[in-house]
PDB file of C-alpha atoms and ligand atoms in Angstrom:
ATOM      1  CA  MET A1001      24.996  12.212  -0.973  1.00  0.00           C
ATOM      2  CA  THR A1002      23.353   9.558   1.239  1.00  0.00           C
ATOM      3  CA  SER A1003      21.111  10.642   4.070  1.00  0.00           C
ATOM      4  CA  LEU A1004      23.789   9.584   6.569  1.00  0.00           C
ATOM      5  CA  GLU A1005      26.342  11.809   4.834  1.00  0.00           C
ATOM      6  CA  ALA A1006      23.830  14.654   4.769  1.00  0.00           C
ATOM      7  CA  ASN A1007      23.235  14.289   8.502  1.00  0.00           C
ATOM      8  CA  ILE A1008      26.954  14.197   9.283  1.00  0.00           C
ATOM      9  CA  ASN A1009      27.470  17.217   7.085  1.00  0.00           C
ATOM     10  CA  PHE A1010      24.665  19.142   8.804  1.00  0.00           C
ATOM     11  CA  TYR A1011      26.163  18.623  12.278  1.00  0.00           C
ATOM     12  CA  GLU A1012      29.715  19.360  11.149  1.00  0.00           C
ATOM     13  CA  THR A1013      28.524  22.633   9.655  1.00  0.00           C
ATOM     14  CA  HIS A1014      26.242  23.850  12.439  1.00  0.00           C
ATOM     15  CA  TYR A1015      27.271  22.264  15.756  1.00  0.00           C
ATOM     16  CA  ASP A1016      30.260  21.611  17.996  1.00  0.00           C
ATOM     17  CA  MET A1017      30.482  18.523  20.156  1.00  0.00           C
ATOM     18  CA  LEU A1018      30.802  20.136  23.583  1.00  0.00           C
ATOM     19  CA  ARG A1019      30.965  16.930  25.592  1.00  0.00           C
ATOM     20  CA  GLN A1020      30.773  13.228  24.768  1.00  0.00           C
ATOM     21  CA  TRP A1021      30.747   9.987  26.712  1.00  0.00           C
ATOM     22  CA  PHE A1022      30.600   6.309  25.802  1.00  0.00           C
ATOM     23  CA  LEU A1023      29.715   4.622  29.073  1.00  0.00           C
ATOM     24  CA  ARG A1024      30.009   0.972  30.050  1.00  0.00           C
ATOM     25  CA  PRO A1025      29.484  -0.592  33.484  1.00  0.00           C
ATOM     26  CA  GLY A1026      32.718  -0.559  35.444  1.00  0.00           C
ATOM     27  CA  GLU A1027      33.792   2.789  34.035  1.00  0.00           C
ATOM     28  CA  LYS A1028      33.299   5.674  36.428  1.00  0.00           C
ATOM     29  CA  VAL A1029      32.762   9.326  35.552  1.00  0.00           C
ATOM     30  CA  VAL A1030      32.166  11.844  38.334  1.00  0.00           C
ATOM     31  CA  LEU A1031      31.085  15.306  37.221  1.00  0.00           C
ATOM     32  CA  GLY A1032      31.857  18.337  39.378  1.00  0.00           C
ATOM     33  CA  ASP A1033      34.097  19.297  42.278  1.00  0.00           C
ATOM     34  CA  LYS A1034      33.577  17.508  45.582  1.00  0.00           C
ATOM     35  CA  GLN A1035      35.400  20.271  47.496  1.00  0.00           C
ATOM     36  CA  ASN A1036      33.028  22.956  46.303  1.00  0.00           C
ATOM     37  CA  ARG A1037      29.442  21.740  46.614  1.00  0.00           C
ATOM     38  CA  THR A1038      26.649  23.888  45.240  1.00  0.00           C
ATOM     39  CA  CYS A1039      23.468  22.270  43.973  1.00  0.00           C
ATOM     40  CA  ARG A1040      23.090  23.050  40.283  1.00  0.00           C
ATOM     41  CA  PHE A1041      19.293  22.775  40.521  1.00  0.00           C
ATOM     42  CA  CYS A1042      18.355  24.726  43.676  1.00  0.00           C
ATOM     43  CA  GLY A1043      21.547  26.734  44.189  1.00  0.00           C
ATOM     44  CA  ARG A1044      21.835  25.736  47.844  1.00  0.00           C
ATOM     45  CA  THR A1045      25.055  24.757  49.630  1.00  0.00           C
ATOM     46  CA  PRO A1046      25.872  22.830  52.843  1.00  0.00           C
ATOM     47  CA  PRO A1047      24.830  22.980  55.642  1.00  0.00           C
ATOM     48  CA  GLU A1048      21.430  24.023  54.235  1.00  0.00           C
ATOM     49  CA  VAL A1049      21.363  20.882  52.098  1.00  0.00           C
ATOM     50  CA  THR A1050      23.264  17.585  52.207  1.00  0.00           C
ATOM     51  CA  PHE A1051      25.064  15.705  49.429  1.00  0.00           C
ATOM     52  CA  ARG A1052      25.176  12.192  50.878  1.00  0.00           C
ATOM     53  CA  LYS A1053      23.362  10.288  48.129  1.00  0.00           C
ATOM     54  CA  VAL A1054      24.809   9.205  44.822  1.00  0.00           C
ATOM     55  CA  ALA A1055      23.300  11.447  42.147  1.00  0.00           C
ATOM     56  CA  HIS A1056      23.108   9.590  38.827  1.00  0.00           C
ATOM     57  CA  ALA A1057      23.644  12.021  35.953  1.00  0.00           C
ATOM     58  CA  ILE A1058      21.562   9.633  33.818  1.00  0.00           C
ATOM     59  CA  PRO A1059      18.909   7.623  35.678  1.00  0.00           C
ATOM     60  CA  GLU A1060      19.961   4.175  36.832  1.00  0.00           C
ATOM     61  CA  ALA A1061      16.796   2.729  35.263  1.00  0.00           C
ATOM     62  CA  LEU A1062      18.222   3.510  31.809  1.00  0.00           C
ATOM     63  CA  GLY A1063      21.169   1.237  32.602  1.00  0.00           C
ATOM     64  CA  ASN A1064      23.567   3.899  33.890  1.00  0.00           C
ATOM     65  CA  LYS A1065      26.012   2.641  36.477  1.00  0.00           C
ATOM     66  CA  SER A1066      28.838   4.898  35.345  1.00  0.00           C
ATOM     67  CA  ILE A1067      28.175   8.604  35.420  1.00  0.00           C
ATOM     68  CA  GLU A1068      27.406  10.579  38.583  1.00  0.00           C
ATOM     69  CA  SER A1069      27.400  14.213  39.524  1.00  0.00           C
ATOM     70  CA  VAL A1070      28.401  15.846  42.820  1.00  0.00           C
ATOM     71  CA  TYR A1071      26.248  18.929  42.194  1.00  0.00           C
ATOM     72  CA  GLU A1072      22.772  17.556  42.889  1.00  0.00           C
ATOM     73  CA  CYS A1073      21.701  17.849  46.539  1.00  0.00           C
ATOM     74  CA  ASP A1074      19.794  15.092  48.346  1.00  0.00           C
ATOM     75  CA  ASP A1075      16.561  17.143  48.320  1.00  0.00           C
ATOM     76  CA  CYS A1076      16.638  17.645  44.551  1.00  0.00           C
ATOM     77  CA  ASN A1077      17.784  14.042  44.014  1.00  0.00           C
ATOM     78  CA  GLU A1078      14.796  12.710  45.970  1.00  0.00           C
ATOM     79  CA  GLY A1079      12.368  15.112  44.321  1.00  0.00           C
ATOM     80  CA  PHE A1080      13.442  14.131  40.802  1.00  0.00           C
ATOM     81  CA  GLY A1081      13.411  10.436  41.718  1.00  0.00           C
ATOM     82  CA  ARG A1082       9.848  10.560  43.072  1.00  0.00           C
ATOM     83  CA  GLY A1083       8.665  12.813  40.275  1.00  0.00           C
ATOM     84  CA  ILE A1084       9.840  13.153  36.686  1.00  0.00           C
ATOM     85  CA  GLU A1085      12.331  10.266  36.762  1.00  0.00           C
ATOM     86  CA  ASN A1086       9.538   7.956  37.835  1.00  0.00           C
ATOM     87  CA  ASP A1087       7.507   9.112  34.808  1.00  0.00           C
ATOM     88  CA  LEU A1088      10.503   8.504  32.529  1.00  0.00           C
ATOM     89  CA  GLY A1089      10.978   5.040  34.048  1.00  0.00           C
ATOM     90  CA  ASN A1090       7.344   4.055  33.464  1.00  0.00           C
ATOM     91  CA  TRP A1091       7.226   5.496  29.979  1.00  0.00           C
ATOM     92  CA  SER A1092      10.463   3.847  28.791  1.00  0.00           C
ATOM     93  CA  LYS A1093       9.966   0.455  30.435  1.00  0.00           C
ATOM     94  CA  PRO A1094       8.501  -1.579  27.513  1.00  0.00           C
ATOM     95  CA  THR A1095      11.384  -0.839  25.139  1.00  0.00           C
ATOM     96  CA  ARG A1096      13.962  -1.132  27.923  1.00  0.00           C
ATOM     97  CA  THR A1097      12.777  -4.634  28.689  1.00  0.00           C
ATOM     98  CA  PHE A1098      13.135  -5.646  25.064  1.00  0.00           C
ATOM     99  CA  ALA A1099      16.548  -4.029  24.808  1.00  0.00           C
ATOM    100  CA  ARG A1100      17.545  -5.948  28.002  1.00  0.00           C
ATOM    101  CA  ILE A1101      18.615  -2.776  29.820  1.00  0.00           C
ATOM    102  CA  ARG A1102      19.618  -3.512  33.398  1.00  0.00           C
ATOM    103  CA  GLY A1103      18.320  -1.055  35.939  1.00  0.00           C
ATOM    104  CA  LYS A1104      18.710  -1.110  39.709  1.00  0.00           C
ATOM    105  CA  SER A1105      17.006  -4.514  40.023  1.00  0.00           C
ATOM    106  CA  GLY A1106      17.910  -6.104  36.706  1.00  0.00           C
ATOM    107  CA  VAL A1107      15.893  -6.062  33.508  1.00  0.00           C
ATOM    108  CA  PRO A1108      12.330  -5.014  34.350  1.00  0.00           C
ATOM    109  CA  THR A1109       9.619  -7.655  34.135  1.00  0.00           C
ATOM    110  CA  LEU A1110       6.460  -6.652  32.309  1.00  0.00           C
ATOM    111  CA  LYS A1111       3.260  -8.157  33.547  1.00  0.00           C
ATOM    112  CA  LYS A1112      -0.403  -7.530  33.361  1.00  0.00           C
ATOM    113  CA  GLY A1113      -2.068  -6.790  36.634  1.00  0.00           C
ATOM    114  CA  GLY A1114      -0.649  -7.700  40.013  1.00  0.00           C
ATOM    115  CA  ASP A1115      -2.628 -10.861  40.675  1.00  0.00           C
ATOM    116  CA  GLY A1116      -0.288 -13.311  38.949  1.00  0.00           C
ATOM    117  CA  LYS A1117      -2.806 -14.075  36.213  1.00  0.00           C
ATOM    118  CA  GLY A1118      -2.506 -13.002  32.612  1.00  0.00           C
ATOM    119  CA  TRP A1119       0.752 -12.490  30.838  1.00  0.00           C
ATOM    120  CA  ARG A1120       4.298 -12.002  31.945  1.00  0.00           C
ATOM    121  CA  ILE A1121       7.533 -11.298  30.102  1.00  0.00           C
ATOM    122  CA  GLU A1122      10.887 -11.559  31.785  1.00  0.00           C
ATOM    123  CA  TYR A1123      14.461 -11.750  30.731  1.00  0.00           C
ATOM    124  CA  CYS A1124      16.468 -14.723  31.976  1.00  0.00           C
ATOM    125  CA  ALA A1125      19.769 -16.362  31.074  1.00  0.00           C
ATOM    126  CA  GLU A1126      18.331 -18.146  28.026  1.00  0.00           C
ATOM    127  CA  GLY A1127      16.585 -15.086  26.639  1.00  0.00           C
ATOM    128  CA  PHE A1128      13.072 -13.797  27.047  1.00  0.00           C
ATOM    129  CA  ASN A1129      10.528 -15.940  28.772  1.00  0.00           C
ATOM    130  CA  ILE A1130       7.001 -15.161  27.692  1.00  0.00           C
ATOM    131  CA  THR A1131       3.932 -16.561  29.373  1.00  0.00           C
ATOM    132  CA  SER A1132       0.413 -15.799  28.284  1.00  0.00           C
ATOM    133  CA  TYR A1133      -3.044 -17.329  28.338  1.00  0.00           C
ATOM    134  CA  GLU A1134      -5.045 -18.216  25.262  1.00  0.00           C
ATOM    135  CA  ASP A1135      -8.065 -16.149  26.152  1.00  0.00           C
ATOM    136  CA  ASP A1136      -5.900 -13.086  26.563  1.00  0.00           C
ATOM    137  CA  PRO A1137      -3.277 -13.154  23.811  1.00  0.00           C
ATOM    138  CA  ILE A1138      -0.745 -10.361  23.901  1.00  0.00           C
ATOM    139  CA  TYR A1139       1.218 -11.242  20.814  1.00  0.00           C
ATOM    140  CA  GLN A1140       0.832 -12.150  17.161  1.00  0.00           C
ATOM    141  CA  ILE A1141       3.426 -14.222  15.382  1.00  0.00           C
ATOM    142  CA  ASP A1142       4.475 -13.490  11.817  1.00  0.00           C
ATOM    143  CA  GLU A1143       6.307 -16.690  10.913  1.00  0.00           C
ATOM    144  CA  ALA A1144       7.244 -15.666   7.381  1.00  0.00           C
ATOM    145  CA  ASN A1145       9.161 -12.640   8.637  1.00  0.00           C
ATOM    146  CA  ARG A1146      10.242 -14.182  11.941  1.00  0.00           C
ATOM    147  CA  ARG A1147       8.702 -11.358  13.919  1.00  0.00           C
ATOM    148  CA  ILE A1148       6.451 -11.203  16.950  1.00  0.00           C
ATOM    149  CA  SER A1149       4.298  -8.168  17.710  1.00  0.00           C
ATOM    150  CA  PHE A1150       3.454  -7.450  21.319  1.00  0.00           C
ATOM    151  CA  GLN A1151       0.897  -5.093  22.737  1.00  0.00           C
ATOM    152  CA  LEU A1152       2.253  -3.902  26.050  1.00  0.00           C
ATOM    153  CA  LYS A1153       0.634  -1.723  28.633  1.00  0.00           C
ATOM    154  CA  ARG A1154       2.618   1.182  29.976  1.00  0.00           C
ATOM    155  CA  ASP A1155       2.509   2.140  33.624  1.00  0.00           C
ATOM    156  CA  SER A1156       0.967   5.570  34.253  1.00  0.00           C
ATOM    157  CA  TYR A1157       3.002   8.611  33.245  1.00  0.00           C
ATOM    158  CA  THR A1158       2.614  12.293  32.416  1.00  0.00           C
ATOM    159  CA  PRO A1159       4.111  13.052  28.982  1.00  0.00           C
ATOM    160  CA  VAL A1160       5.491  16.478  29.851  1.00  0.00           C
ATOM    161  CA  ALA A1161       7.159  14.994  32.961  1.00  0.00           C
ATOM    162  CA  VAL A1162       8.973  12.514  30.697  1.00  0.00           C
ATOM    163  CA  LEU A1163      10.131  15.467  28.588  1.00  0.00           C
ATOM    164  CA  LYS A1164      11.348  17.269  31.731  1.00  0.00           C
ATOM    165  CA  ALA A1165      13.266  14.146  32.800  1.00  0.00           C
ATOM    166  CA  PHE A1166      15.137  14.074  29.481  1.00  0.00           C
ATOM    167  CA  MET A1167      15.885  17.793  29.790  1.00  0.00           C
ATOM    168  CA  LYS A1168      17.082  17.285  33.379  1.00  0.00           C
ATOM    169  CA  ILE A1169      19.673  14.807  32.053  1.00  0.00           C
ATOM    170  CA  GLY A1170      20.794  17.489  29.599  1.00  0.00           C
ATOM    171  CA  LEU A1171      21.030  20.144  32.328  1.00  0.00           C
ATOM    172  CA  THR A1172      23.123  17.760  34.433  1.00  0.00           C
ATOM    173  CA  LEU A1173      25.569  17.071  31.596  1.00  0.00           C
ATOM    174  CA  LEU A1174      26.101  20.727  30.645  1.00  0.00           C
ATOM    175  CA  PRO A1175      29.486  22.227  31.447  1.00  0.00           C
ATOM    176  CA  ASP A1176      29.397  24.733  34.369  1.00  0.00           C
ATOM    177  CA  GLU A1177      29.874  27.790  32.190  1.00  0.00           C
ATOM    178  CA  GLU A1178      26.679  27.015  30.217  1.00  0.00           C
ATOM    179  CA  VAL A1179      24.332  26.618  33.186  1.00  0.00           C
ATOM    180  CA  GLY A1180      23.624  30.366  33.427  1.00  0.00           C
ATOM    181  CA  ASN A1181      22.099  30.281  29.930  1.00  0.00           C
ATOM    182  CA  PHE A1182      19.375  27.876  31.067  1.00  0.00           C
ATOM    183  CA  GLN A1183      17.822  29.361  34.223  1.00  0.00           C
ATOM    184  CA  HIS A1184      14.268  29.376  32.803  1.00  0.00           C
ATOM    185  CA  LEU A1185      14.609  25.761  31.749  1.00  0.00           C
ATOM    186  CA  MET A1186      16.094  24.845  35.143  1.00  0.00           C
ATOM    187  CA  SER A1187      13.126  26.349  36.955  1.00  0.00           C
ATOM    188  CA  TRP A1188      10.586  24.722  34.615  1.00  0.00           C
ATOM    189  CA  VAL A1189      12.186  21.279  34.947  1.00  0.00           C
ATOM    190  CA  ARG A1190      12.234  21.591  38.766  1.00  0.00           C
ATOM    191  CA  SER A1191       8.601  22.623  38.976  1.00  0.00           C
ATOM    192  CA  SER A1192       6.163  19.863  39.846  1.00  0.00           C
ATOM    193  CA  ASP A1193       3.368  22.018  38.390  1.00  0.00           C
ATOM    194  CA  HIS A1194       3.066  20.392  34.963  1.00  0.00           C
ATOM    195  CA  SER A1195       0.446  22.897  33.808  1.00  0.00           C
ATOM    196  CA  ARG A1196       3.135  25.580  33.520  1.00  0.00           C
ATOM    197  CA  ARG A1197       4.087  26.173  29.893  1.00  0.00           C
ATOM    198  CA  PHE A1198       7.642  26.747  28.797  1.00  0.00           C
ATOM    199  CA  ALA A1199       9.574  24.151  26.867  1.00  0.00           C
ATOM    200  CA  ASP A1200       6.741  21.707  26.273  1.00  0.00           C
ATOM    201  CA  GLN A1201       6.786  22.336  22.519  1.00  0.00           C
ATOM    202  CA  CYS A1202      10.477  21.502  22.162  1.00  0.00           C
ATOM    203  CA  PRO A1203      10.911  18.448  19.998  1.00  0.00           C
ATOM    204  CA  ILE A1204      12.573  15.181  20.878  1.00  0.00           C
ATOM    205  CA  ILE A1205      13.790  13.372  17.783  1.00  0.00           C
ATOM    206  CA  HIS A1206      13.619   9.640  18.348  1.00  0.00           C
ATOM    207  CA  THR A1207      15.649   7.222  16.244  1.00  0.00           C
ATOM    208  CA  PHE A1208      14.912   3.542  16.553  1.00  0.00           C
ATOM    209  CA  GLN A1209      17.574   1.091  15.358  1.00  0.00           C
ATOM    210  CA  PRO A1210      15.855  -2.269  14.790  1.00  0.00           C
ATOM    211  CA  TRP A1211      18.904  -4.517  15.003  1.00  0.00           C
ATOM    212  CA  PRO A1212      20.767  -6.155  17.895  1.00  0.00           C
ATOM    213  CA  MET A1213      22.510  -3.547  20.030  1.00  0.00           C
ATOM    214  CA  PRO A1214      24.669  -3.871  23.135  1.00  0.00           C
ATOM    215  CA  ASN A1215      22.496  -3.657  26.255  1.00  0.00           C
ATOM    216  CA  ASP A1216      25.136  -2.095  28.501  1.00  0.00           C
ATOM    217  CA  LEU A1217      26.431   0.825  26.441  1.00  0.00           C
ATOM    218  CA  ILE A1218      25.158   4.370  26.878  1.00  0.00           C
ATOM    219  CA  ALA A1219      26.309   7.190  24.632  1.00  0.00           C
ATOM    220  CA  ALA A1220      25.682  10.816  25.585  1.00  0.00           C
ATOM    221  CA  PHE A1221      26.608  13.937  23.651  1.00  0.00           C
ATOM    222  CA  VAL A1222      26.080  17.639  24.266  1.00  0.00           C
ATOM    223  CA  LEU A1223      25.970  19.665  21.055  1.00  0.00           C
ATOM    224  CA  ARG A1224      26.207  23.457  20.901  1.00  0.00           C
ATOM    225  CA  ARG A1225      25.432  25.643  17.905  1.00  0.00           C
ATOM    226  CA  LYS A1226      28.533  27.132  16.292  1.00  0.00           C
ATOM    227  CA  ALA A1227      29.083  30.841  16.892  1.00  0.00           C
ATOM    228  CA  HIS A1228      28.224  31.934  13.322  1.00  0.00           C
ATOM    229  CA  VAL A1229      24.932  29.981  13.203  1.00  0.00           C
ATOM    230  CA  THR A1230      21.719  31.665  14.360  1.00  0.00           C
ATOM    231  CA  ASN A1231      18.745  29.869  12.843  1.00  0.00           C
ATOM    232  CA  TYR A1232      18.974  26.534  14.658  1.00  0.00           C
ATOM    233  CA  PRO A1233      18.479  25.597  18.318  1.00  0.00           C
ATOM    234  CA  TYR A1234      21.362  26.506  20.631  1.00  0.00           C
ATOM    235  CA  MET A1235      21.830  23.229  22.503  1.00  0.00           C
ATOM    236  CA  PHE A1236      20.967  19.560  22.116  1.00  0.00           C
ATOM    237  CA  LEU A1237      21.405  16.504  24.271  1.00  0.00           C
ATOM    238  CA  VAL A1238      21.793  13.236  22.370  1.00  0.00           C
ATOM    239  CA  LEU A1239      21.284  10.161  24.517  1.00  0.00           C
ATOM    240  CA  ALA A1240      21.503   6.601  23.185  1.00  0.00           C
ATOM    241  CA  TYR A1241      20.837   3.330  24.980  1.00  0.00           C
ATOM    242  CA  GLY A1242      19.642  -0.045  23.714  1.00  0.00           C
ATOM    243  CA  ASN A1243      17.967   0.374  20.327  1.00  0.00           C
ATOM    244  CA  GLU A1244      16.976   3.999  20.878  1.00  0.00           C
ATOM    245  CA  VAL A1245      18.507   7.426  20.343  1.00  0.00           C
ATOM    246  CA  PHE A1246      16.872  10.528  21.837  1.00  0.00           C
ATOM    247  CA  GLN A1247      17.820  13.969  20.583  1.00  0.00           C
ATOM    248  CA  VAL A1248      16.487  16.570  23.006  1.00  0.00           C
ATOM    249  CA  GLN A1249      16.524  20.321  22.514  1.00  0.00           C
ATOM    250  CA  LEU A1250      17.548  22.303  25.603  1.00  0.00           C
ATOM    251  CA  PRO A1251      15.989  25.746  25.091  1.00  0.00           C
ATOM    252  CA  SER A1252      17.941  28.774  26.278  1.00  0.00           C
ATOM    253  CA  GLU A1253      16.004  31.998  26.881  1.00  0.00           C
ATOM    254  CA  LYS A1254      19.101  33.955  25.927  1.00  0.00           C
ATOM    255  CA  HIS A1255      20.308  32.109  22.842  1.00  0.00           C
ATOM    256  CA  ASP A1256      17.071  30.806  21.309  1.00  0.00           C
ATOM    257  CA  ARG A1257      15.087  34.068  21.385  1.00  0.00           C
ATOM    258  CA  ALA A1258      15.566  34.591  17.633  1.00  0.00           C
ATOM    259  CA  LEU A1259      13.877  31.243  16.907  1.00  0.00           C
ATOM    260  CA  ASN A1260      10.662  32.242  18.624  1.00  0.00           C
ATOM    261  CA  GLY A1261       7.648  31.022  16.694  1.00  0.00           C
ATOM    262  CA  GLN A1262       9.621  30.072  13.598  1.00  0.00           C
ATOM    263  CA  PRO A1263       9.329  26.562  12.261  1.00  0.00           C
ATOM    264  CA  ILE A1264      12.662  24.776  12.460  1.00  0.00           C
ATOM    265  CA  SER A1265      13.691  22.047  10.117  1.00  0.00           C
ATOM    266  CA  ILE A1266      16.533  19.968  11.425  1.00  0.00           C
ATOM    267  CA  LEU A1267      18.197  16.716  10.378  1.00  0.00           C
ATOM    268  CA  PRO A1268      18.510  13.966  12.976  1.00  0.00           C
ATOM    269  CA  PHE A1269      21.873  13.377  14.597  1.00  0.00           C
ATOM    270  CA  PRO A1270      23.673  10.691  12.552  1.00  0.00           C
ATOM    271  CA  THR A1271      23.668   7.157  13.928  1.00  0.00           C
ATOM    272  CA  PRO A1272      25.745   4.233  12.673  1.00  0.00           C
ATOM    273  CA  GLY A1273      24.007   2.302   9.919  1.00  0.00           C
ATOM    274  CA  SER A1274      22.474  -1.154  10.122  1.00  0.00           C
ATOM    275  CA  PRO A1275      24.844  -4.132  10.040  1.00  0.00           C
ATOM    276  CA  ASP A1276      22.398  -5.872   7.671  1.00  0.00           C
ATOM    277  CA  PRO A1277      19.747  -3.554   6.163  1.00  0.00           C
ATOM    278  CA  ALA A1278      18.071  -6.348   4.182  1.00  0.00           C
ATOM    279  CA  ARG A1279      17.436  -8.296   7.358  1.00  0.00           C
ATOM    280  CA  TYR A1280      16.595  -5.571   9.859  1.00  0.00           C
ATOM    281  CA  GLY A1281      15.400  -2.700   7.733  1.00  0.00           C
ATOM    282  CA  PRO A1282      16.437   0.942   8.126  1.00  0.00           C
ATOM    283  CA  SER A1283      16.424   2.955  11.331  1.00  0.00           C
ATOM    284  CA  LYS A1284      13.179   4.814  11.976  1.00  0.00           C
ATOM    285  CA  VAL A1285      13.100   8.480  12.867  1.00  0.00           C
ATOM    286  CA  ARG A1286      10.126  10.325  14.311  1.00  0.00           C
ATOM    287  CA  VAL A1287       9.368  13.320  16.517  1.00  0.00           C
ATOM    288  CA  LEU A1288       8.008  12.333  19.915  1.00  0.00           C
ATOM    289  CA  ASP A1289       4.969  14.175  21.174  1.00  0.00           C
ATOM    290  CA  LEU A1290       5.535  14.643  24.904  1.00  0.00           C
ATOM    291  CA  THR A1291       3.442  17.766  25.291  1.00  0.00           C
ATOM    292  CA  GLY A1292       0.567  16.186  27.264  1.00  0.00           C
ATOM    293  CA  ARG A1293       0.071  17.543  30.773  1.00  0.00           C
ATOM    294  CA  GLU A1294      -2.470  14.996  32.017  1.00  0.00           C
ATOM    295  CA  VAL A1295      -1.617  11.576  33.445  1.00  0.00           C
ATOM    296  CA  VAL A1296      -1.834   8.844  30.782  1.00  0.00           C
ATOM    297  CA  LYS A1297      -3.174   5.563  32.158  1.00  0.00           C
ATOM    298  CA  GLY A1298      -3.272   2.149  30.498  1.00  0.00           C
ATOM    299  CA  GLU A1299      -1.577   3.183  27.263  1.00  0.00           C
ATOM    300  CA  VAL A1300      -0.822   0.242  24.966  1.00  0.00           C
ATOM    301  CA  VAL A1301       2.489   0.213  23.121  1.00  0.00           C
ATOM    302  CA  SER A1302       3.152  -2.008  20.159  1.00  0.00           C
ATOM    303  CA  VAL A1303       6.607  -3.593  20.180  1.00  0.00           C
ATOM    304  CA  GLN A1304       7.962  -5.893  17.487  1.00  0.00           C
ATOM    305  CA  VAL A1305      10.696  -8.399  18.146  1.00  0.00           C
ATOM    306  CA  GLY A1306      12.599 -10.397  15.559  1.00  0.00           C
ATOM    307  CA  TYR A1307      13.267 -13.961  16.613  1.00  0.00           C
ATOM    308  CA  GLU A1308      15.671 -16.696  15.706  1.00  0.00           C
ATOM    309  CA  LEU A1309      14.599 -19.727  17.714  1.00  0.00           C
ATOM    310  CA  ALA A1310      11.358 -20.988  19.140  1.00  0.00           C
ATOM    311  CA  VAL A1311       8.737 -18.541  20.309  1.00  0.00           C
ATOM    312  CA  HIS A1312       9.463 -19.086  23.973  1.00  0.00           C
ATOM    313  CA  LYS A1313      13.019 -17.958  23.352  1.00  0.00           C
ATOM    314  CA  ALA A1314      12.145 -14.923  21.293  1.00  0.00           C
ATOM    315  CA  GLY A1315      14.207 -11.867  21.756  1.00  0.00           C
ATOM    316  CA  LEU A1316      17.643 -13.393  21.305  1.00  0.00           C
ATOM    317  CA  ASP A1317      17.588 -11.215  18.278  1.00  0.00           C
ATOM    318  CA  ALA A1318      16.485  -8.320  20.452  1.00  0.00           C
ATOM    319  CA  ALA A1319      15.240  -6.116  17.649  1.00  0.00           C
ATOM    320  CA  THR A1320      12.363  -4.067  18.985  1.00  0.00           C
ATOM    321  CA  ASP A1321      10.156  -1.378  17.645  1.00  0.00           C
ATOM    322  CA  ALA A1322       8.071   0.933  19.761  1.00  0.00           C
TER     323      ALA A1322
HETATM  324 ZN1   ZN B2290      19.212  21.035  45.243  1.00  0.00          ZN
END
C-alpha cells in the first residue's frame, strides 16, 4: 500500500466528511439564516449587536471571496479582524505572496523596511518582480536545480493567535448542531488574553505541495470522528489554499476527554499527488508549532522558488517552500 492509499484508508475508516467546499471567486456560499440572527461567537442578537458587515468565513487575506457567514456580529467581526486574523495575515504572508494569493488589495508585496531602500518582491502581470541591492542580498540562486532560495522577514505575530485564527475558521464552518460541543474552544478563541492555556497544544499538520497550484482555489473540509471510534480527535478542519494544506484539530471538551494526555498518532489528510514527482519532489508534511504566547518579531522564513525563465521573472513556476 502506498502512503497515499494508507492515508485515504485511515480517513475512510475513522472519519466522516461532515462538510466540504471547493471555492472559486465568483461562487457565493452564505452560511446561516438571515432571518434568525444570533452571533455564534458571543451569543448576542439584535438590537444588542448589529450584523451590517460582511463576515468572511475564511479570511479575505487567504484569497476567500466566496464564503460568508451571517452569524458573526459586527463586534466580533471587528475584534477578530484587529486581533487573531491580523496575526494569521502576517504569519502567512510570505508563502501567500509566492503562491500569488489575492487578498483584499491584490497579492501582497513583501519589502524590507518602509523607507523604499533594500529589497522588494511584487507580483505583476509578467510574474514576480524582484529588486534587491548587492550589499544586502536576499536570495541565492541554484542554477543547476533552477531554484532560488529567499530569506524573507515576517511581520510581527503571536504564534498562539495564529492557531486561534485557524480554529476560528473551523468554528465558523461547523454545522449548527455541533457548536454546543465546542463552548470551551469558542471562549478560548475569543479571548484576547493569549496567556490562557487551553488548546495551544493541539497540532496543526501542514502539508506543502511544491508544484504549481491554482492561486484562486480554496478547499475546506470538516471531518468528524465516526461514532464507533474513540481514540482519535473528534473534529478536524482541513483548509487548503495555494501550495499549502492545514489540518487543524478542533478540541471538544465533551468528545475529546478520553484523549487527555495520551499521545496521538495520526496520518495526514490525503492530498492529490504531484503531477511530476521527479521535477518537483514529494509533498512535505510537518507539525506546526504554534504554541508560543509571546510576540515574534523579525522572524526570517526561508522560501524556495523553482524558476523557468530569467531570474527577474522567477516564480512563473510558483513552487514555494516555507
Ligand atoms: Zn458576536
